[in-house]
CSV table of C-alpha atoms in Angstrom, one decimal:
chain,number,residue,atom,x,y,z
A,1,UNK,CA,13.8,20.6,-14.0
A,2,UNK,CA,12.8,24.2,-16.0
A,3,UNK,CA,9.8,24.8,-13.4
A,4,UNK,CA,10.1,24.6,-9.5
A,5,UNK,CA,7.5,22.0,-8.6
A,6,UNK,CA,6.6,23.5,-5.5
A,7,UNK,CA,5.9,26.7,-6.9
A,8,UNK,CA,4.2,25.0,-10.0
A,9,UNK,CA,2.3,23.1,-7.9
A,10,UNK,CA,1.1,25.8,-5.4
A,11,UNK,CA,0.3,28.0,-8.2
A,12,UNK,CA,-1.7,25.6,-10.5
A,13,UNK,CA,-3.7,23.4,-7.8
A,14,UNK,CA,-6.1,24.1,-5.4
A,15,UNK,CA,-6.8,22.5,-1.7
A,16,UNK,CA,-10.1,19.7,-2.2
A,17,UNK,CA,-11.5,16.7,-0.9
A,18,UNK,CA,-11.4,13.7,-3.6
A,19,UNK,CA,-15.6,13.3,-3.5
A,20,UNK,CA,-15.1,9.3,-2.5
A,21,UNK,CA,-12.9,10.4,0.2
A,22,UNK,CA,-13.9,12.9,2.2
A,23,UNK,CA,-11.4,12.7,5.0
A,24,UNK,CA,-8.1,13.8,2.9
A,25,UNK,CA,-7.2,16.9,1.6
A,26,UNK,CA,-5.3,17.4,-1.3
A,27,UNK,CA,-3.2,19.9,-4.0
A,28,UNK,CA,-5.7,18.7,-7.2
A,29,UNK,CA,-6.1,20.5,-10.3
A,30,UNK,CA,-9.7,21.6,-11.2
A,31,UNK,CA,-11.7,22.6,-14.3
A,32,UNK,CA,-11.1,25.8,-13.3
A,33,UNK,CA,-6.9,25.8,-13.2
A,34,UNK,CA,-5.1,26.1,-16.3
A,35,UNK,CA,-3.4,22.8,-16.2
A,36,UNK,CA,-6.0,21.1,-17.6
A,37,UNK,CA,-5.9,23.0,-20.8
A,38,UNK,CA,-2.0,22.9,-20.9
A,39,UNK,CA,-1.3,20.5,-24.5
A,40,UNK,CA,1.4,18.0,-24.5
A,41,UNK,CA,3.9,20.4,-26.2
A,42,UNK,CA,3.2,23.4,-23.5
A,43,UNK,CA,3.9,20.5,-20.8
A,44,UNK,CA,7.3,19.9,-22.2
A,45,UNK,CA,8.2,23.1,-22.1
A,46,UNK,CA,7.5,23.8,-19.0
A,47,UNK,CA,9.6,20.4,-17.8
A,48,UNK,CA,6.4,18.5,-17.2
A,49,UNK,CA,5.8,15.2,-17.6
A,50,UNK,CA,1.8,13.9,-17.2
A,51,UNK,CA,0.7,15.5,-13.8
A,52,UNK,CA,-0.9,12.3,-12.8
A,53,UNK,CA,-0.4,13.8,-9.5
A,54,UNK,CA,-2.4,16.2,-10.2
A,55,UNK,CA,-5.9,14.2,-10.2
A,56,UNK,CA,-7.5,11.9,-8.1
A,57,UNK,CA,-8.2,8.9,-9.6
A,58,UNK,CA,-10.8,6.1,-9.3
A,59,UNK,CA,-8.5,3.5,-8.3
A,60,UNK,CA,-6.8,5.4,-5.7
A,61,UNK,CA,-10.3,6.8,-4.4
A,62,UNK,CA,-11.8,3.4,-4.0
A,63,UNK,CA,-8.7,1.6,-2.2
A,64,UNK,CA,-8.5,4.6,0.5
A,65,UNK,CA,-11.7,4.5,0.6
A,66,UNK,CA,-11.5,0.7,1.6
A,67,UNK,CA,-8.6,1.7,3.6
A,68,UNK,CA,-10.0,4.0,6.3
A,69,UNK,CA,-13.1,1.5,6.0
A,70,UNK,CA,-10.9,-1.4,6.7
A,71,UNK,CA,-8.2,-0.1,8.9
A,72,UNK,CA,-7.1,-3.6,10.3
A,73,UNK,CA,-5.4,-4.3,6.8
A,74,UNK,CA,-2.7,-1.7,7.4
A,75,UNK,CA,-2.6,-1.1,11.2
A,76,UNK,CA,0.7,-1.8,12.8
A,77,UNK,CA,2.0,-2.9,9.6
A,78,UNK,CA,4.8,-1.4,7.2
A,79,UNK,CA,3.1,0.0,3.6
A,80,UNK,CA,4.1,0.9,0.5
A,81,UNK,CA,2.2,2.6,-1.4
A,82,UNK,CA,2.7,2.1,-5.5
A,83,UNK,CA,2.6,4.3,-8.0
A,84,UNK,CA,1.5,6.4,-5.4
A,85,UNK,CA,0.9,10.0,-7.5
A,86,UNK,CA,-0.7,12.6,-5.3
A,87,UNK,CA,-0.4,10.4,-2.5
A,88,UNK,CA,-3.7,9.9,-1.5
A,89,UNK,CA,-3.6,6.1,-0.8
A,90,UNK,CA,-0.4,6.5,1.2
A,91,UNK,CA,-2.4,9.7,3.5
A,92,UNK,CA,-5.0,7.0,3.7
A,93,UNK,CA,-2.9,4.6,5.0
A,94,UNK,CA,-1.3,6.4,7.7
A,95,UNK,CA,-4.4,7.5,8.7
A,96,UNK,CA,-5.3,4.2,9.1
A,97,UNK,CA,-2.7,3.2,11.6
A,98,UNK,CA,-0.3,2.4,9.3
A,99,UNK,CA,3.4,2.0,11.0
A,100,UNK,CA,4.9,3.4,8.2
A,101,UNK,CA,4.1,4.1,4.7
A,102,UNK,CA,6.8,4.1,1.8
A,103,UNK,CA,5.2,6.2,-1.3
A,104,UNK,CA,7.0,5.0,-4.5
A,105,UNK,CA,6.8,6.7,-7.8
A,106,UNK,CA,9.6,6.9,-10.8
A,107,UNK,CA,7.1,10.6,-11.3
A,108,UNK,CA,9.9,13.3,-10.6
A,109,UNK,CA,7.2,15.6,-9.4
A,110,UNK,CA,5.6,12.9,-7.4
A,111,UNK,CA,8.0,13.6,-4.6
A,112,UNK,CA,7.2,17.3,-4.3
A,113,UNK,CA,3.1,16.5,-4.5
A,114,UNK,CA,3.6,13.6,-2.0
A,115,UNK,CA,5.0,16.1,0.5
A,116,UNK,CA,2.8,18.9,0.2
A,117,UNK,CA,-0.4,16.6,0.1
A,118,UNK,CA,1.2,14.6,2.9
A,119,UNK,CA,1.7,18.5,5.3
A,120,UNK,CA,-1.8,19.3,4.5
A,121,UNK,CA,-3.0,16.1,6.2
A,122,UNK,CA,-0.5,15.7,9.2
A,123,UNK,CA,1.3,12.6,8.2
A,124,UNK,CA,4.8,11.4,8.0
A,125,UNK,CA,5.3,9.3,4.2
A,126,UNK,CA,8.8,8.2,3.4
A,127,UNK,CA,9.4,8.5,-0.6
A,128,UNK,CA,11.5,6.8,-3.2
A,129,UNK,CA,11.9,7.7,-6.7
A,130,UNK,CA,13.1,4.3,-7.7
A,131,UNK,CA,11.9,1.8,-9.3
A,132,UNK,CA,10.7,-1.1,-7.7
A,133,UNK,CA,8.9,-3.5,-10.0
A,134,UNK,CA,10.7,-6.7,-9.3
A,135,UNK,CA,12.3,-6.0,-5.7
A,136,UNK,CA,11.3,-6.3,-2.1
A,137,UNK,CA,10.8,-3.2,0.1
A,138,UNK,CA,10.2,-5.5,3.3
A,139,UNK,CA,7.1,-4.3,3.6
A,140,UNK,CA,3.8,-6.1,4.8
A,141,UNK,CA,1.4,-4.9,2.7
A,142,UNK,CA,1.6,-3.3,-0.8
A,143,UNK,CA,-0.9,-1.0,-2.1
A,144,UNK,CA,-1.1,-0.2,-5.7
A,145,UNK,CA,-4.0,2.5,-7.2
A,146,UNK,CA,-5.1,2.1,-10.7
A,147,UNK,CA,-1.9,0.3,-11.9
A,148,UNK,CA,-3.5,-2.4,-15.0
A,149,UNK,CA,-4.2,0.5,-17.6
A,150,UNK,CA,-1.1,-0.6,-19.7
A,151,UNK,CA,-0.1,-4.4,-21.2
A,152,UNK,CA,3.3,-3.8,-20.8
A,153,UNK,CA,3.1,-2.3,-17.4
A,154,UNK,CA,0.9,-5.4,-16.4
A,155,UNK,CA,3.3,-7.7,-17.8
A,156,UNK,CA,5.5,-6.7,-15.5
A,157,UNK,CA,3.2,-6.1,-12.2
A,158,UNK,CA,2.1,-9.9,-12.5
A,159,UNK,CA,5.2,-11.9,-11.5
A,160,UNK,CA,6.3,-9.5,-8.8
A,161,UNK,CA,3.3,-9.3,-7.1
A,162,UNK,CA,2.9,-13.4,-7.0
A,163,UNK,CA,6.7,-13.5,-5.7
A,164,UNK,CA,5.5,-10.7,-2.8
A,165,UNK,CA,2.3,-12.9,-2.4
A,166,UNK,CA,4.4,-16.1,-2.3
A,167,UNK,CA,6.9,-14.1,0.4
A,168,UNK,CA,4.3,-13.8,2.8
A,169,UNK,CA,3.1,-9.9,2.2
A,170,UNK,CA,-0.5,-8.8,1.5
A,171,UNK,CA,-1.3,-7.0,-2.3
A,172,UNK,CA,-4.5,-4.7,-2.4
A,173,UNK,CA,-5.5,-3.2,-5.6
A,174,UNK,CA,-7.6,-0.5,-6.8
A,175,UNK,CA,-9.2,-0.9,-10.2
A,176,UNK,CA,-11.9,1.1,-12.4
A,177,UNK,CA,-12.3,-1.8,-15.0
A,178,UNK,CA,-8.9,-1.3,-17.0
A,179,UNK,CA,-8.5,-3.1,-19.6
A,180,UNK,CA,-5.2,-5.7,-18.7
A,181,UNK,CA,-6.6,-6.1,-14.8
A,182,UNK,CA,-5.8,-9.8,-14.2
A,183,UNK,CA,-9.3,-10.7,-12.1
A,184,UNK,CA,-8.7,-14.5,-12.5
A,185,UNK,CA,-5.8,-14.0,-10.5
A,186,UNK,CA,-7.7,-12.2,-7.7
A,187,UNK,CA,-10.5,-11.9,-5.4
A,188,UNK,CA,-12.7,-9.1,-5.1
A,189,UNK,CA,-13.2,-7.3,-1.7
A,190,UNK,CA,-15.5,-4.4,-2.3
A,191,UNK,CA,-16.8,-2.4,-5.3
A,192,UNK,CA,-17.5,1.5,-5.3
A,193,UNK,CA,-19.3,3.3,-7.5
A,194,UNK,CA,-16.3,6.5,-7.9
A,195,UNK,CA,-16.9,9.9,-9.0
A,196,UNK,CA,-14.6,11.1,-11.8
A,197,UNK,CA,-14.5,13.9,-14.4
A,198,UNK,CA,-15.3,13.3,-18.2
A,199,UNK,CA,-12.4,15.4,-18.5
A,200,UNK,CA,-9.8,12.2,-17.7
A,201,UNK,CA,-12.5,9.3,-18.1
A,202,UNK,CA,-15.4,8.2,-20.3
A,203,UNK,CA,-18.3,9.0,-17.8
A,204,UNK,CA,-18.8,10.5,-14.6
A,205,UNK,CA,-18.9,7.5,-12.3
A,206,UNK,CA,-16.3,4.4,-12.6
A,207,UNK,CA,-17.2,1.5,-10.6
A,208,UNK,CA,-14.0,0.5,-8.8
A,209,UNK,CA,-13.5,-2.9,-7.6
A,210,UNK,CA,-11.2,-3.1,-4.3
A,211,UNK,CA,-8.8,-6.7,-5.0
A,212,UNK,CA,-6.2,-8.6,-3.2
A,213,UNK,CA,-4.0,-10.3,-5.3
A,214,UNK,CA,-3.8,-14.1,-5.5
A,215,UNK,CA,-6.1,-17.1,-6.5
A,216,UNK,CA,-9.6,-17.0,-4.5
A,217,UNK,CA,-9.4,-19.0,-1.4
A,218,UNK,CA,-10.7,-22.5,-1.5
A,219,UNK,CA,-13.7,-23.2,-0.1
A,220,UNK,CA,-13.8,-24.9,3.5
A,221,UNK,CA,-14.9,-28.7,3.3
C-alpha cells in the first residue's frame, strides 16, 4: 500500500453515530472531510481503492438496526458478517450476543477500518480478507449488508446462499431496493425507512427492507 490505512483513516474520518443506529460508533467520512471530494485518479494515487468503508450504508443500517432489535437471531450463535466494510453489522452483531462474529471483506483497508470501528465500540471481530463466495465458514448465521447492487456479483451470491440455506444456516439481508435483489427468492422481515446522503444515493431516505433468504414459508393447513 502507498498510504498507512490507520493514519489515513484517523486523519480523513471522524467518530459518528450512523442516524439509523444510534448505538454504534464509527470512523465515517463526512461532508466536511476531504475524502469525499478526492476523484478516482487522486484515489489511486494515494493506494485507494473505493472507501466503501468509509460510509454507512442503508443496507448495513437497516440490518443492525434489525439486529440489536432482534437479538435472538444472532445470540449464542457464530456470525459472519459479509462484505462487511466499516463493520457496522458485525459491531451490531456482537452487541447482540453474538458468540463470535467473522467480518469478511476482499477490501484491503476493510481490515484496518473493521478494527478501529470495532476498539471504539468494545468488541472482539475476527477478520478475513478472503474470499468466500462459494465456501462454508461453519457459521450459523450469515449476514450480508447491501450486497445485490451488481448482476454479476448477484449471479454469484445466489447459488451460495441456497447451498448455506440448504446446509442448515440462517441468511439475513439488508437491501435499499437494488436493482438485481432476488425478492422472489425471499421473505421480507422488516422495512426501514434509512437516512442516507444525496452525496452516495439518489435521495435522502432509502427504504430498506430486512430479508432472510429462501422461498416464503408455506402456509399452515
Amino acid at each position: 500500500m502507498k498510504t498507512d490505512p490507520e493514519r489515513f483513516i484517523l486523519a480523513n474520518t471522524g467518530i459518528l453515530s450512523p442516524p439509523h443506529v444510534p448505538e454504534v460508533r464509527l470512523h465515517l467520512a463526512t461532508e466536511a472531510h476531504e475524502l469525499w471530494l478526492k476523484t478516482e485518479e487522486e484515489l489511486e494515487e494515494i493506494g485507494l481503492p473505493p472507501p466503501f468503508w468509509a460510509f454507512a450504508w442503508a443496507g448495513g443500517q437497516g440490518l443492525a438496526r434489525y439486529i440489536l432489535d432482534h437479538p435472538e437471531v444472532v445470540r449464542g450463535r457464530r456470525v459472519v458478517d459479509f462484505a462487511s466494510g466499516s463493520g457496522l453489522v458485525a459491531i451490531a452483531a456482537m452487541k447482540a450476543g453474538a458468540a463470535s462474529v467473522l467480518a469478511a471483506d476482499i477490501d484491503p483497508w476493510a481490515e484496518t477500518a473493521v478494527r478501529l470501528n470495532a476498539d471504539l465500540n468494545g468488541v472482539d471481530i475476527g477478520y478475513t480478507a478472503d474470499d468466500i463466495t462459494g465456501r462454508d465458514p461453519a457459521a450459523d448465521v450469515y449476514l450480508a449488508g447491501d450486497v445485490f447492487y451488481d448482476k454479476s456479483f448477484a449471479e454469484r451470491l445466489l447459488p451460495w446462499f441456497t447451498v448455506l440455506v440448504a446446509g442448515g444456516s440462517v441468511v439475513i439481508v439488508g437491501d435499499p431496493g437494488r436493482s438485481y435483489c432476488p425478492r422472489d427468492r425471499m421473505t421480507a422481515l422488516a422495512t426501514y425507512e434509512v437516512p442516507v446522503t444525496r452525496a452516495l444515493e439518489d435521495s435522502e431516505v432509502k427504504r430498506t427492507t430486512v430479508w432472510r433468504f429462501g422461498a416464503p414459508a408455506p402456509a399452515a393447513g
